[in-house]
Tab-separated table of C-alpha atoms in Angstrom:
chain	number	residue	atom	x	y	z
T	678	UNK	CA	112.122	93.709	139.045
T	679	UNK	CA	110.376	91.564	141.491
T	680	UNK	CA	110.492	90.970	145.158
T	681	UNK	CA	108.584	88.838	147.889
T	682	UNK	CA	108.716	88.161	151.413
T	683	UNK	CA	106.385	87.226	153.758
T	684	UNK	CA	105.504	90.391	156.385
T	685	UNK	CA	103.972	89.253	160.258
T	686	UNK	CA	101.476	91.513	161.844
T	687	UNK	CA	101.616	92.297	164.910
T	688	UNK	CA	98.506	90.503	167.185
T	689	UNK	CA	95.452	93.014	166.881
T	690	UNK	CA	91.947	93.006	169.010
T	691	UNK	CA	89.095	92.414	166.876
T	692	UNK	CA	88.222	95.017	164.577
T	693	UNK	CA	90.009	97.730	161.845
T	694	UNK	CA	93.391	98.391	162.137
T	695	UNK	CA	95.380	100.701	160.492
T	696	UNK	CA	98.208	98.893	159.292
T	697	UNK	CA	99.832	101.038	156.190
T	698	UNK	CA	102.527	102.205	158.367
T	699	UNK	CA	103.357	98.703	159.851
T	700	UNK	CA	103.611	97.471	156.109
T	701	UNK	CA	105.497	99.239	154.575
T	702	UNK	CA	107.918	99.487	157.228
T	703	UNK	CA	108.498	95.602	156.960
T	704	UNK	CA	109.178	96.303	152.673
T	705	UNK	CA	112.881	98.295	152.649
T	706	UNK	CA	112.570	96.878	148.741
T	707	UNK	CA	109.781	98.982	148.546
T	708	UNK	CA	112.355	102.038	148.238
T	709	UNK	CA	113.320	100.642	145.159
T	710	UNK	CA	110.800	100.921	142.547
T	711	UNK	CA	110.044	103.542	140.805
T	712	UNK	CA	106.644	102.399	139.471
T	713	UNK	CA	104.732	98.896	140.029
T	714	UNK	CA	102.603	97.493	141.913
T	715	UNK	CA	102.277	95.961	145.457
T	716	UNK	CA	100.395	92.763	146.141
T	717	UNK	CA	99.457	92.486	149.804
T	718	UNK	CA	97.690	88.736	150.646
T	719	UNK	CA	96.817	87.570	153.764
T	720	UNK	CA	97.396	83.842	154.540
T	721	UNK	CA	94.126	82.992	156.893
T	722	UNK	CA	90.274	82.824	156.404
T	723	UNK	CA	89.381	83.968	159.493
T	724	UNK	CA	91.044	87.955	158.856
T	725	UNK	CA	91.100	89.975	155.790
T	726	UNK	CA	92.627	92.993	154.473
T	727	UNK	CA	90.629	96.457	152.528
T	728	UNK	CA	91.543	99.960	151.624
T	729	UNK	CA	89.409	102.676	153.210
T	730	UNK	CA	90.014	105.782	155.429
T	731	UNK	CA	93.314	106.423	157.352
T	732	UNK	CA	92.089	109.380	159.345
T	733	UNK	CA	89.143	108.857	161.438
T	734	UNK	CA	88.577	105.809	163.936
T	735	UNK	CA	85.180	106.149	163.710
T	736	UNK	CA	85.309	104.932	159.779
T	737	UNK	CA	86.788	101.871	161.502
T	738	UNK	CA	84.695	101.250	164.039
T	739	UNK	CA	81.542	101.863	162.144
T	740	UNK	CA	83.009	98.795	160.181
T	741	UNK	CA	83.207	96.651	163.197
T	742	UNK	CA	79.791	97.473	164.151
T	743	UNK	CA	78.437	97.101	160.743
T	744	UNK	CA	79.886	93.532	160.065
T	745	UNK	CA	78.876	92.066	163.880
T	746	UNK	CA	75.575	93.610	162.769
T	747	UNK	CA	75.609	92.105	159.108
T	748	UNK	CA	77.237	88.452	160.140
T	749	UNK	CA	76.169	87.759	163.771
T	750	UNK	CA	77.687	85.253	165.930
T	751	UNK	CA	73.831	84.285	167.113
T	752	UNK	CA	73.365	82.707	163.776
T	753	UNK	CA	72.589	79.265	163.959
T	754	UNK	CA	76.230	78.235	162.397
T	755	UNK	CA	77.285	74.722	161.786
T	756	UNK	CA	81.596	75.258	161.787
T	757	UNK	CA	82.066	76.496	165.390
T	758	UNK	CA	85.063	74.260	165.987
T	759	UNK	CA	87.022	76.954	167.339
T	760	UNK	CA	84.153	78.789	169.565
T	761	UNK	CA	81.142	81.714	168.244
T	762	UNK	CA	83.405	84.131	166.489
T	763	UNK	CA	84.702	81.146	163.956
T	764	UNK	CA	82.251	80.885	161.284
T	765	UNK	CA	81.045	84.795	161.369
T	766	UNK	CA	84.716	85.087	161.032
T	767	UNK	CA	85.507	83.462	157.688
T	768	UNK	CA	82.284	85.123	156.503
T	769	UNK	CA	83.540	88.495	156.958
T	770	UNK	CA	86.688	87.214	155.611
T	771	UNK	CA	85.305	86.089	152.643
T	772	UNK	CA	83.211	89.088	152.331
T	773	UNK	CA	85.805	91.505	152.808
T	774	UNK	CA	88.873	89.730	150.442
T	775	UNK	CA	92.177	88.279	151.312
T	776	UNK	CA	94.127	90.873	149.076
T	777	UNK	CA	94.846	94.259	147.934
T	778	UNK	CA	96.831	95.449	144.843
T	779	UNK	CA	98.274	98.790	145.505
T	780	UNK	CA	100.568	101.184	142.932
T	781	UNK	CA	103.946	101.913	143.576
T	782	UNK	CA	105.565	105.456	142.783
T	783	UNK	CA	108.678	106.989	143.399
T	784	UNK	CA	109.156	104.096	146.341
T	785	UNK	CA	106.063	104.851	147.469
T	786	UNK	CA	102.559	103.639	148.108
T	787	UNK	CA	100.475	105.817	145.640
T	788	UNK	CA	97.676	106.000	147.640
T	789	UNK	CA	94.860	108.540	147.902
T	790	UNK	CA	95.327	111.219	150.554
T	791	UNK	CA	92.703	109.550	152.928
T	792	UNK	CA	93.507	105.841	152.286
T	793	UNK	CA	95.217	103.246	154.623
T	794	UNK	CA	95.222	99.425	154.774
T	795	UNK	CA	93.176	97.782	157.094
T	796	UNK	CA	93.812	94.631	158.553
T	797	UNK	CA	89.999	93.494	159.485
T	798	UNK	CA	90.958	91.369	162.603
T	799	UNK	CA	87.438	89.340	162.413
T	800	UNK	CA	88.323	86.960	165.488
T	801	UNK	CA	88.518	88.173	169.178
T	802	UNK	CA	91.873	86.588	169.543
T	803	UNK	CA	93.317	85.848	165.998
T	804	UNK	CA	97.241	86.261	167.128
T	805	UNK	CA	100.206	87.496	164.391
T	806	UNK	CA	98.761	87.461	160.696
T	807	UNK	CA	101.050	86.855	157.970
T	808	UNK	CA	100.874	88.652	154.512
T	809	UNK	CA	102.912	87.596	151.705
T	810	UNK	CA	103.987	90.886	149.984
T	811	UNK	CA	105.009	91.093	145.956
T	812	UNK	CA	106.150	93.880	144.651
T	813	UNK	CA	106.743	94.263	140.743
T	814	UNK	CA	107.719	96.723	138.909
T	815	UNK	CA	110.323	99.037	137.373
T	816	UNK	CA	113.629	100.042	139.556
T	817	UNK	CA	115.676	103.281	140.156
C-alpha cells in the first residue's frame, strides 16, 4: 500500500517546534497501516525537519541557541538576497536535513517514548511549510 499527499504547516516563529501532533493529524491514511514506514520531506532550504525530545522546551530552545551560536548571521555571507537570516538559514537547513523516515505500527508512529518531530523554523518569518508525506507499507 502506498499513499502521498502534501501536509502545510502552520506559520511558526523561528526556532523548534513540536510538530508530531500537527502531522499526523493531517495523515487519516496513516490509520491504515499496520506496519511501514513514513517519509516526512520538507519542500524549502531555508527550514528543516529532525527527531529529538517531545517533552521539554528547553531541549528546543537549547537548539535554537546552539545553531544562532554555530551559524551566525554576523558572518560575512555572500547570498543575503532575502535579508541576514537567509544564508545562516539554508546552512542550518542543510545541516539539519530536509527529511525524516519514521516506522509505522498498528496506525501509529512507532516512536520512542520521548521523541517528536521538529520543524526547525531557521528564518524569522518563513510563513506555511509544506511537507510531502509517503507512507508505505502493509494495510489492515
Amino acid at each position: 500500500m502506498w499513499a502521498q499527499r502534501e501536509l502545510t504547516l502552520d506559520p511558526k516563529p523561528r526556532g523548534f517546534h513540536l510538530v508530531t501532533r500537527e502531522v499526523v493529524q493531517r495523515l487519516p491514511e496513516l490509520k491504515d497501516f499496520q506496519v511501514g514506514l513514513l517519509h516526512l520531506h520538507i519542500l524549502h532550504t531555508s527550514a528543516s525537519l529532525t527527531l529529538n525530545e517531545n517533552a521539554s522546551p528547553d531541549v528546543r530552545r537549547d537548539f535554537e541557541t546552539w545553531a544562532n551560536a554555530y551559524v551566525p548571521e554576523d558572518f560575512p555571507w555572500t547570498h543575503t538576497d532575502e535579508g541576514a537570516d537567509d544564508m545562516p538559514a539554508h546552512v542550518k537547513a542543510a545541516l539539519m536535513g530536509p527529511s525524516l523516515t519514521l516506522p509505522v505500527a498498528r496506525g501509529r508512529l512507532a516512536l520512542g517514548t520521548w521523541q517528536g518531530i521538529y520543524l526547525c523554523e531557521h528564518r524569522d518569518r518563513g510563513g506555511a511549510r509544506s511537507l510531502i508525506a509517503t507512507l508505505n507499507g502493509d494495510g489492515a
